Tab-separated table of C-alpha atoms in Angstrom:
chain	number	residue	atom	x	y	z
A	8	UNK	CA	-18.705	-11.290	25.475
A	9	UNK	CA	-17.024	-12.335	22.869
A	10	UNK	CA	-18.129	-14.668	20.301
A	11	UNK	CA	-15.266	-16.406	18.860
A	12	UNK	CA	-15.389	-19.987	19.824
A	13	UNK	CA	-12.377	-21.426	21.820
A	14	UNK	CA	-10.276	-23.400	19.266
A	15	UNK	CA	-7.287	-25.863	20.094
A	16	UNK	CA	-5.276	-22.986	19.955
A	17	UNK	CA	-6.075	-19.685	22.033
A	18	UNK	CA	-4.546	-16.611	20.821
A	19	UNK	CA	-4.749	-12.781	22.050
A	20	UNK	CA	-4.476	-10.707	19.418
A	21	UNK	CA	-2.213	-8.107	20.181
A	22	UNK	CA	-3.047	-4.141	19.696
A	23	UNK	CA	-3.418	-3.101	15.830
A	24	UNK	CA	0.110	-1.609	15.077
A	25	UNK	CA	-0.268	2.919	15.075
A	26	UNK	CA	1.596	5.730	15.764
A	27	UNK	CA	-0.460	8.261	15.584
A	28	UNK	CA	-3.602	8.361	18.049
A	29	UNK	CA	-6.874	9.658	16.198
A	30	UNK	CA	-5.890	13.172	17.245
A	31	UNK	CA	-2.734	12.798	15.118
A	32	UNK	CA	-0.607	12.795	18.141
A	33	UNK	CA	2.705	10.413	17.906
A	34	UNK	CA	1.846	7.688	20.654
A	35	UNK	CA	2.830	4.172	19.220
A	36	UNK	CA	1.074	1.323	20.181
A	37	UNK	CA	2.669	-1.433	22.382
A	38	UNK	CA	3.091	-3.566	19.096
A	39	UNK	CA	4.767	-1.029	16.625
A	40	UNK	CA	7.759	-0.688	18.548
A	41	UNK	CA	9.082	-3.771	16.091
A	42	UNK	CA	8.816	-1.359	13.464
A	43	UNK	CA	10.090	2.164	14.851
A	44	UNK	CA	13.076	2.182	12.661
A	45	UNK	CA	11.318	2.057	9.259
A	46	UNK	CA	10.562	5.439	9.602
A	47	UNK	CA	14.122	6.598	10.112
A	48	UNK	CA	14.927	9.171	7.526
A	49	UNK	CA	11.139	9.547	7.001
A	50	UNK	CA	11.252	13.722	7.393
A	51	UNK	CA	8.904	16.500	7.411
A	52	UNK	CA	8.967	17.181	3.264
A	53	UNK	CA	7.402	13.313	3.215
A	54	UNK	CA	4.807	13.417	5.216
A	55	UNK	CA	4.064	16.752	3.779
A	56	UNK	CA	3.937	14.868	0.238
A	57	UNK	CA	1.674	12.126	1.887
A	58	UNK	CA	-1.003	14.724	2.939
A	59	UNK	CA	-0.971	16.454	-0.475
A	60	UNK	CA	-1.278	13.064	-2.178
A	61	UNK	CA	-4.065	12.165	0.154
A	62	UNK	CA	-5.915	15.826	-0.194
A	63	UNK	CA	-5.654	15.469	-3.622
A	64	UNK	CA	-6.968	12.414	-4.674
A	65	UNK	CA	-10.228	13.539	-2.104
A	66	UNK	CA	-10.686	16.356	-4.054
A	67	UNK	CA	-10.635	14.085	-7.250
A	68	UNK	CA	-12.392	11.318	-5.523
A	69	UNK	CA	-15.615	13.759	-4.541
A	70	UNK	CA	-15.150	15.414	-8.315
A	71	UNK	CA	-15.727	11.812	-9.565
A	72	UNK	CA	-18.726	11.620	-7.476
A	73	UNK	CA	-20.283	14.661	-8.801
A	74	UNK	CA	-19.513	13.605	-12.581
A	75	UNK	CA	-20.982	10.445	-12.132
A	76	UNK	CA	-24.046	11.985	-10.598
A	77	UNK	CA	-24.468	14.131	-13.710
A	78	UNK	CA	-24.188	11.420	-16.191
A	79	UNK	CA	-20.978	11.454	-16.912
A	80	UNK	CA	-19.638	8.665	-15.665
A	81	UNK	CA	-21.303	4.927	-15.723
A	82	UNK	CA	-20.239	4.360	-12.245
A	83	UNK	CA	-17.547	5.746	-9.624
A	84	UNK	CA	-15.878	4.193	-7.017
A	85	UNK	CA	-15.641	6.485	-4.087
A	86	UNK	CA	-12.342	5.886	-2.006
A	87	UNK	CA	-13.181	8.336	0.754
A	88	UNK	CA	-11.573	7.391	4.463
A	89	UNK	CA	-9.322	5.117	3.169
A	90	UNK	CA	-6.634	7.366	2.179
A	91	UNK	CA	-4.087	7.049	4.785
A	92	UNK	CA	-3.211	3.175	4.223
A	93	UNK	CA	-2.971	3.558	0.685
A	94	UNK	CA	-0.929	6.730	1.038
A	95	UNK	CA	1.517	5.376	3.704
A	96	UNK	CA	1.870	1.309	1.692
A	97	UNK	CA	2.264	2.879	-1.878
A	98	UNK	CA	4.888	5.298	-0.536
A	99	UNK	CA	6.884	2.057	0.839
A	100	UNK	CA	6.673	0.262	-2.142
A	101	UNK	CA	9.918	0.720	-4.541
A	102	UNK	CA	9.955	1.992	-8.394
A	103	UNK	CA	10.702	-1.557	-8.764
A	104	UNK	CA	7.703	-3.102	-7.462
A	105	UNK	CA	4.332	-4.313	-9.318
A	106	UNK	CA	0.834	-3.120	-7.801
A	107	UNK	CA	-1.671	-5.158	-8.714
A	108	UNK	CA	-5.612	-3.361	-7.125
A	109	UNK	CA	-8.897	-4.115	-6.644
A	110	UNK	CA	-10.838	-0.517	-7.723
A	111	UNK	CA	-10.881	1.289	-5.458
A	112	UNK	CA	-6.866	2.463	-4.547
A	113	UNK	CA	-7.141	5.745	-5.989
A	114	UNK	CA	-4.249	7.471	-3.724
A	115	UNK	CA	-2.125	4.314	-4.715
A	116	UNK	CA	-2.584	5.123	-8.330
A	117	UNK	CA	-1.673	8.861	-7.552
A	118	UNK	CA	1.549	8.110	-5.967
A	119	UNK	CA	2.445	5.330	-8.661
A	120	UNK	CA	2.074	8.205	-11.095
A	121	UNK	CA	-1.382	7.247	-12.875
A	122	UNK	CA	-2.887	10.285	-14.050
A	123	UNK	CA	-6.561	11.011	-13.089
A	124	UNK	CA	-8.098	11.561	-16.059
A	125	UNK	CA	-6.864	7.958	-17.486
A	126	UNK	CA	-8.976	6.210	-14.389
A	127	UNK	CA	-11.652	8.224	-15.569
A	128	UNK	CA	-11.758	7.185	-18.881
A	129	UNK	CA	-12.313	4.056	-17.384
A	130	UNK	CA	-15.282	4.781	-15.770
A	131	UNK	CA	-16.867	7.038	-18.617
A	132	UNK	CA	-16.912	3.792	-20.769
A	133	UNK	CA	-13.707	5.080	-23.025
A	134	UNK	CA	-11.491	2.252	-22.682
A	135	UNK	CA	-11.128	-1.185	-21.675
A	136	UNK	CA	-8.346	-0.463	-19.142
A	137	UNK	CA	-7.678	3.109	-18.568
A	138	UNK	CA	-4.325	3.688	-18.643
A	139	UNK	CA	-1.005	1.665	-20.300
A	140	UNK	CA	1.081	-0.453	-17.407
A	141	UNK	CA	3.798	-0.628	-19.672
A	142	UNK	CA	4.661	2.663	-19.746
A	143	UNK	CA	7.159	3.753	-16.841
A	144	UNK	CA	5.149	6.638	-15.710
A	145	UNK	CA	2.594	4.685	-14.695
A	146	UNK	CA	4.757	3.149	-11.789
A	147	UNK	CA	3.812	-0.466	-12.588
A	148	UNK	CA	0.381	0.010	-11.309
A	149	UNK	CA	-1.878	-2.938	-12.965
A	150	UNK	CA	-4.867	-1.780	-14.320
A	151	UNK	CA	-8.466	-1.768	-11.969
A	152	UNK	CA	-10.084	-4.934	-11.463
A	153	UNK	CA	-14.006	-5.068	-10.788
A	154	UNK	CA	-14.147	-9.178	-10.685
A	155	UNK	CA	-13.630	-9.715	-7.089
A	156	UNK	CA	-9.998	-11.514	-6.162
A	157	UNK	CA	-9.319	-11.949	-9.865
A	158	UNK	CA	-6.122	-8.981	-8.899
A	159	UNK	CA	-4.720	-11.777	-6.064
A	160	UNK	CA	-4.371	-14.399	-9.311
A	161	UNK	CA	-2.543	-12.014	-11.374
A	162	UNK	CA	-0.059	-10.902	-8.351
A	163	UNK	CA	0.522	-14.209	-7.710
A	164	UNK	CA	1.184	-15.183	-11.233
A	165	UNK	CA	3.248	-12.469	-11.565
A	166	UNK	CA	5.268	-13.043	-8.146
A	167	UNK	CA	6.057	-16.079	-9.206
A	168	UNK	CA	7.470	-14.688	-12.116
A	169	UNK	CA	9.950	-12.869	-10.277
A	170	UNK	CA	10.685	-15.625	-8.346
A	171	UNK	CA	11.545	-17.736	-11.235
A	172	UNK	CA	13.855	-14.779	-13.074
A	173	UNK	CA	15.491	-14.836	-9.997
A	174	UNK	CA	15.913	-18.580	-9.793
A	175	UNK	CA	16.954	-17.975	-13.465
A	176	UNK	CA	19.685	-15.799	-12.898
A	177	UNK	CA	21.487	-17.800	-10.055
A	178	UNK	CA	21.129	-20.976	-12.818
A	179	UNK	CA	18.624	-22.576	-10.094
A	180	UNK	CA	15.502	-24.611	-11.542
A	181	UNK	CA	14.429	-25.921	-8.552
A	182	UNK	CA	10.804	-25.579	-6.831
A	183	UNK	CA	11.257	-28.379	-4.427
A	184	UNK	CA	8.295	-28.363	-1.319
A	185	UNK	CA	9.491	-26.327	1.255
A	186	UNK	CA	11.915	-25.095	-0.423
A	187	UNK	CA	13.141	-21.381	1.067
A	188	UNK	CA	12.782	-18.420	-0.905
A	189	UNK	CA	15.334	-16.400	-2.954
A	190	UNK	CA	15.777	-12.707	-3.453
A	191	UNK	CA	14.380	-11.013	-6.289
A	192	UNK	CA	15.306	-7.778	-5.696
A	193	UNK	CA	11.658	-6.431	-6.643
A	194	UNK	CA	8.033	-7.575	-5.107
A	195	UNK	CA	4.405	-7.861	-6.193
A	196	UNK	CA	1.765	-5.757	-3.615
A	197	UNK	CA	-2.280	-6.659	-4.216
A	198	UNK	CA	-4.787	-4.932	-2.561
A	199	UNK	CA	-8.522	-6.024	-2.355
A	200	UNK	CA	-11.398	-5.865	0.825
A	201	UNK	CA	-12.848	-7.652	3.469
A	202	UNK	CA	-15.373	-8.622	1.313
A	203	UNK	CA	-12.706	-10.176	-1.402
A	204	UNK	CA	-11.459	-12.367	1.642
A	205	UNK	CA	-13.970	-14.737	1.381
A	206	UNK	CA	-13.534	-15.119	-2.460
A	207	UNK	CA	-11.679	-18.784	-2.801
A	208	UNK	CA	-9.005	-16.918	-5.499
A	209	UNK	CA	-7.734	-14.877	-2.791
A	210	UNK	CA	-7.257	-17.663	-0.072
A	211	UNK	CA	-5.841	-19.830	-2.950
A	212	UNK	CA	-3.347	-17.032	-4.156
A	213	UNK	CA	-2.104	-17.324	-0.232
A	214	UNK	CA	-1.509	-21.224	-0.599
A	215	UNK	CA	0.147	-20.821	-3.644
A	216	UNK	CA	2.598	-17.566	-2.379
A	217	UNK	CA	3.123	-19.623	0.644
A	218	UNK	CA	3.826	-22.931	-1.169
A	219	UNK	CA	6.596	-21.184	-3.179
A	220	UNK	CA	7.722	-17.884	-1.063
A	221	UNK	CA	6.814	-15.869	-3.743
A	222	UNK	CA	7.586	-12.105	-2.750
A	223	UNK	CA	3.830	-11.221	-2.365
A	224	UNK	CA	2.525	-8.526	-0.152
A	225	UNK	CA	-1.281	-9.192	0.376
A	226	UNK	CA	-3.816	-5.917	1.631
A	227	UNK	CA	-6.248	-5.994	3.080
A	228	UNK	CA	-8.250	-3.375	3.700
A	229	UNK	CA	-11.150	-4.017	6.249
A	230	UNK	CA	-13.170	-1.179	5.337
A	231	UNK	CA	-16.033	-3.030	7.651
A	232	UNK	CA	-18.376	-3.674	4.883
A	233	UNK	CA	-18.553	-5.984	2.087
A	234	UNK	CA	-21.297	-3.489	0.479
A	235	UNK	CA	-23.961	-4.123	2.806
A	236	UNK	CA	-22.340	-7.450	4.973
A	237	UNK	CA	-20.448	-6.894	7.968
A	238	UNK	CA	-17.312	-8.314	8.028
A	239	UNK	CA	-18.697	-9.699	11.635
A	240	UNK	CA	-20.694	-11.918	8.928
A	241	UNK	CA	-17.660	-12.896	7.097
A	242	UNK	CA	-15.306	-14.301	9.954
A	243	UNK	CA	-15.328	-14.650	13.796
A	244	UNK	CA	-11.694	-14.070	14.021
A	245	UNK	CA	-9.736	-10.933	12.809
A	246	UNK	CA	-9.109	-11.653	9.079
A	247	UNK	CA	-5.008	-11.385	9.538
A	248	UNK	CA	-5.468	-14.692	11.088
A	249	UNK	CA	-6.016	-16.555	7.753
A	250	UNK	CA	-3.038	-15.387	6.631
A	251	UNK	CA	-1.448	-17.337	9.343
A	252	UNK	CA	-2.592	-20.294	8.935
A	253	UNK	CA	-1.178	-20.582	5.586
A	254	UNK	CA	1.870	-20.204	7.190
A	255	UNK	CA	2.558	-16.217	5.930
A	256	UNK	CA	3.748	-13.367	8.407
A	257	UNK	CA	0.778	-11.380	9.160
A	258	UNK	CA	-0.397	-8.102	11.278
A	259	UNK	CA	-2.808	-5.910	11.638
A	260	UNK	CA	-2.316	-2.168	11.442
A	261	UNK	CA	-4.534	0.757	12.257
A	262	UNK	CA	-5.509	1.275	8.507
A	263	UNK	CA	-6.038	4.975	9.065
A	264	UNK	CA	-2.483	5.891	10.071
A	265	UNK	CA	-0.511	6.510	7.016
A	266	UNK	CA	2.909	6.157	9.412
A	267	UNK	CA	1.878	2.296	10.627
A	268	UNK	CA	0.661	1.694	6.767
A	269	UNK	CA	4.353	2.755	5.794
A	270	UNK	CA	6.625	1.171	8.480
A	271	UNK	CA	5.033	-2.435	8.155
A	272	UNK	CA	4.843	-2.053	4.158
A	273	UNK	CA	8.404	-1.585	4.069
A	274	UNK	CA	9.232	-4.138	6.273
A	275	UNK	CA	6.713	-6.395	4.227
A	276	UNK	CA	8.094	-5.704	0.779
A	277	UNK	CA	12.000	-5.553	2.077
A	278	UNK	CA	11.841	-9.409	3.484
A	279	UNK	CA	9.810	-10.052	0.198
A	280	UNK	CA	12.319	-8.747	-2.079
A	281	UNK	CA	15.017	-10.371	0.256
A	282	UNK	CA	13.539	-14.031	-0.241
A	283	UNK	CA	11.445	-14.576	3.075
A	284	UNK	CA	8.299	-14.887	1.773
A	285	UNK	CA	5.111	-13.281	1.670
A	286	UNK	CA	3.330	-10.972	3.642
A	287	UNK	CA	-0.315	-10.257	4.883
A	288	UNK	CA	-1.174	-6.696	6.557
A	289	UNK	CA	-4.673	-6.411	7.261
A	290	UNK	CA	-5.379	-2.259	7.293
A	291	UNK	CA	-8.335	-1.567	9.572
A	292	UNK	CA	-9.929	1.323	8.029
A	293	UNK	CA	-13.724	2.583	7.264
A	294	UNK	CA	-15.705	3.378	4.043
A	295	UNK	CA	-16.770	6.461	4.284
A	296	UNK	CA	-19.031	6.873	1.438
A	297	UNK	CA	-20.746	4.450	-0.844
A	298	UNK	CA	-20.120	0.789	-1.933
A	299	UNK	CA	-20.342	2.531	-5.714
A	300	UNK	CA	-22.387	5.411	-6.317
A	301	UNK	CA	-25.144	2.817	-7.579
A	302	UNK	CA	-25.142	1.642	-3.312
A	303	UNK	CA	-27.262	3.698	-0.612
A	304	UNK	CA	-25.756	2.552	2.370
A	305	UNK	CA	-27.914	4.466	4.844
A	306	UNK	CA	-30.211	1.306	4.552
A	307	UNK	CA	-27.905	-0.656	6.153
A	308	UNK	CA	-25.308	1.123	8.452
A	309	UNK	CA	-26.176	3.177	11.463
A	310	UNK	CA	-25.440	6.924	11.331
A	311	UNK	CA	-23.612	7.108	14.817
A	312	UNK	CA	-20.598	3.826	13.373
A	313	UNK	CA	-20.417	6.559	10.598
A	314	UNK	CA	-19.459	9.056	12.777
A	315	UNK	CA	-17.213	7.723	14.890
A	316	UNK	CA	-14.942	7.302	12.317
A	317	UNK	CA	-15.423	10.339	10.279
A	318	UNK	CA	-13.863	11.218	13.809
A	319	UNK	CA	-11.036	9.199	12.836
A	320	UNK	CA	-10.262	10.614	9.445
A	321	UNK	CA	-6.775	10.010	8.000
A	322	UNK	CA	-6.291	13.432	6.438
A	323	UNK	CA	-7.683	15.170	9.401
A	324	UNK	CA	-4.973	12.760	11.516
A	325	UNK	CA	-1.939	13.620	9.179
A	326	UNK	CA	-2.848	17.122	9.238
A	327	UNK	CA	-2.594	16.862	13.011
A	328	UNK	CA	0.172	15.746	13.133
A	329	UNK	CA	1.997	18.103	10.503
A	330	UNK	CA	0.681	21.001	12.592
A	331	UNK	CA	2.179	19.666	16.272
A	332	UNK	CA	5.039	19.481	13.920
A	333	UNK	CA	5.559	23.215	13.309
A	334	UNK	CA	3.976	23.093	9.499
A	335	UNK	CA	1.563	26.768	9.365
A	336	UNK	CA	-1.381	27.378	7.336
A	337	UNK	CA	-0.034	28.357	4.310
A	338	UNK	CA	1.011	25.124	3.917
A	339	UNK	CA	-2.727	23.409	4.003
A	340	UNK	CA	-4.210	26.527	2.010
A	341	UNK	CA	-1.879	25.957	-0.636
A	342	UNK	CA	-2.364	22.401	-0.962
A	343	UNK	CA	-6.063	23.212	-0.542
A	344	UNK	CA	-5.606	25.277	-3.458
A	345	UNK	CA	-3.614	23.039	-5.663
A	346	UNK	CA	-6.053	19.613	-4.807
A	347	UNK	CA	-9.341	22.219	-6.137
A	348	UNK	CA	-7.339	22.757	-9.256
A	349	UNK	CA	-6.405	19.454	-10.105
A	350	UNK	CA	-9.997	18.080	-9.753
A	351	UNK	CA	-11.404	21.108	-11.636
A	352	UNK	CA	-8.414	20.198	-14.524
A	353	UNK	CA	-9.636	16.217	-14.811
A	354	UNK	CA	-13.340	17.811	-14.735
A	355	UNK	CA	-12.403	20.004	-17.765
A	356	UNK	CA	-10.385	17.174	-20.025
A	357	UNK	CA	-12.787	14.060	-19.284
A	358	UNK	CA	-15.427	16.415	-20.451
A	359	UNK	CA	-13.670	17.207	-23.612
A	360	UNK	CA	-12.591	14.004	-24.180
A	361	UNK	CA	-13.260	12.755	-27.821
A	362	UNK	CA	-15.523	9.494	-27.847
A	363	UNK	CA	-13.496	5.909	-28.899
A	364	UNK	CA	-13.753	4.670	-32.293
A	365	UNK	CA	-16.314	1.689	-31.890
A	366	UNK	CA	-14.218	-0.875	-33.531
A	367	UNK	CA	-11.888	-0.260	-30.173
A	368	UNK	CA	-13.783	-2.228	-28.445
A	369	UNK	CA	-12.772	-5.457	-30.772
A	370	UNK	CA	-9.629	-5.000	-30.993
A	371	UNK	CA	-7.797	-6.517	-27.955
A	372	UNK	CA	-10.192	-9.233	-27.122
A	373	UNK	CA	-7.708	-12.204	-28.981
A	374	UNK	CA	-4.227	-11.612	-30.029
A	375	UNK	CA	-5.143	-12.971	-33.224
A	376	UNK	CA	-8.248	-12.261	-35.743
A	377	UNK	CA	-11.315	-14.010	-35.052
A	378	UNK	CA	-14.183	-14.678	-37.183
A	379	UNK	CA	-17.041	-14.763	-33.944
A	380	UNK	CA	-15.101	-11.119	-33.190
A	381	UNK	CA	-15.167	-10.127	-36.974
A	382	UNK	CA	-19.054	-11.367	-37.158
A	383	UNK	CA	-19.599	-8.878	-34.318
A	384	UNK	CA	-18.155	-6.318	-35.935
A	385	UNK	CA	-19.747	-6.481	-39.150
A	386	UNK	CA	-23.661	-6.635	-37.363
A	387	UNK	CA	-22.336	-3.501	-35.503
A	388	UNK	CA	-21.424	-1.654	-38.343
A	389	UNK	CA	-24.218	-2.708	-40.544
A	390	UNK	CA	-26.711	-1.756	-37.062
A	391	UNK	CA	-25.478	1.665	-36.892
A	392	UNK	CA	-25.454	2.012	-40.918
A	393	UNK	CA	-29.509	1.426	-40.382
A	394	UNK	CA	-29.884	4.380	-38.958
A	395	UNK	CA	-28.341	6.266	-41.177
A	396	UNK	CA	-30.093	5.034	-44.073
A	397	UNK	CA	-33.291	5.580	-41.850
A	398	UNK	CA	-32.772	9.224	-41.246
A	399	UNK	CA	-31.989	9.650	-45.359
A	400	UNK	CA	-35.410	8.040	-45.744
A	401	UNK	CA	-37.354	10.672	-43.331
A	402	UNK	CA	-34.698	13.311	-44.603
């Protein structure tokens, strides 16, 4: 029986939006029939591209692993089994639109046009961010963010940025309470976990999207584990549910269908860029690996939960599903092929990457010279200069 207790207000939540079953067969739930239509002109050559993306960035992902495992990494981030909502949500999201993540939306940085190697760097300690958001081939992808909910601050700064060009450009300065929203023509998307939800940034970014109808796409994605908590720990109603109550349109989706990750992200960031408001999709989906690869989470999930949704695994689903469509295996040994390469190629250049200048590490933590930053810089200099003189000593 059910836990939740009964509230002044009793609500059934209705079926998690899909389309494909976790054989990959096409068999919509009762609630995605709302958004059948946003995959009109979706064709064969796209879903295609969503499975390469998807095989890809695993090959990368379990590359990253085995780097960091060697020593070559400080720490990795594994994104494993959550491939298919990333895939299907950055593919709806327009050149236009800002992605702010948590650390963890490798495939979203794929398809934004981040190269591997510059999340990498990242994690081998190289640079403070990893790759430049202000260059266009980077897809306005913000950079990673390891403080929890600090990403859903910056989005909804920078939502309400486009909401106030916007209010610029029709010569509008008004931000009256309950005032309705106005199209911006571009949105803002932040991701983050379960986990995140209970961070007070996140729920006040919501209050703050809501209180202005900033064009804010909030995800989700329930990956059931906050490192070791249950999200059954976290909340006793589905998480989609706060959204609500801060008065944003909210669903939940089957997080490992890339097809229902696409169909409500479009709809989503469409209304957002049109003026009417934000959106909250919470993606139900499953960590397959580790937290990190400093987390052993055999100590605290059972083998058989892990299981049943390895059963469940998005690239297994789209590949499923691109089969019943007529696609042969050349197709999947070629992208096989091409996803071995790419890992082996970011294996090869983070390895002969040259190591950063030390005085990097000062440089971009002001805009302007600062003598505490300066006084840093000088003990480091004069540190490393001891052991020089010590060696000349023994030499």
């Amino acid at each position: 029986m059910s836990q939740t207790p009964q509230l002044a207000v009793d609500m059934v939540d209705p079926e998690p939006i899909r389309f494909l079953d976790a054989e990959g067969r096409y068999s919509p739930s009762s609630s995605a029939a709302d958004y059948a239509a946003e995959l009109d002109g979706v064709g064969i050559e796209e879903y295609k591209q969503w499975y390469r993306d998807m095989v890809e960035t695993r090959a990368f992902d379990t590359e990253a692993t085995h780097l960091q495992r060697q020593g070559q990494l400080a720490l990795w981030v594994p994104s494993i089994g959550q491939e298919g909502c990333q895939v299907g949500l950055a593919h709806a999201a327009e050149p236009q639109d800002h992605i702010f993540p948590a650390y963890r939306e490798h495939t979203v940085a794929k398809v934004r046009g981040v190269d591997f190697t510059d999340m990498l760097r990242l994690f081998r300690g190289f640079t403070h961010g990893g790759w430049d958001v202000t260059d266009p081939k980077n897809g306005n992808f913000h950079l990673y963010t390891l403080v929890l909910a600090a990403q859903t601050q910056h989005a909804g700064g920078y939502a309400l940025g486009q909401l106030l060009d916007a209010k610029a450009r029709a010569a509008s300065g008004t931000l009256d309470a309950g005032e309705a929203g106005i199209a911006t023509g571009e949105a803002t998307m932040a991701f983050y976990g379960d986990g995140t939800s209970s961070q007070g940034d996140a729920n006040e970014s919501m209050i703050f999207a809501a209180s202005y109808q900033t064009p804010a796409v909030f995800v989700v994605q329930n990956n059931g584990w906050a490192i070791s908590v249950p999200v059954e720990r976290q909340s006793r109603t589905p998480l989609y549910r706060r959204a609500l109550g801060f008065g944003i349109r909210a669903v939940q989706i089957d997080g490992n269908d890339p097809l229902a990750a696409y169909a409500v992200g479009r709809r989503f960031l469409r209304l957002a860029r049109e003026g009417q408001g934000p959106g909250y999709i919470e993606a139900l989906t499953y960590r397959i690996g580790a937290h990190t690869t400093s987390d052993d989470p055999t100590r605290y999930r059972e083998n058989a939960e892990l299981e049943a949704w390895r059963e469940r695994d998005p690239v297994e689903r789209m590949a499923a599903y691109l089969r019943e469509q007529g696609v042969d295996d050349a197709f999947f040994t070629e992208v096989a092929e091409s996803a071995d390469r790419e890992a082996k190629r970011v294996r090869d250049e983070i390895l002969q990457l040259p190591p950063p200048d030390a005085d990097s590490m000062f440089a971009h933590v002001y805009s302007e010279a600062h003598p505490r930053i300066e006084e840093q810089r000088v003990w480091l200099e004069r540190y490393e200069s001891s052991f020089e003189a010590e060696q000349e000593m023994q030499g």
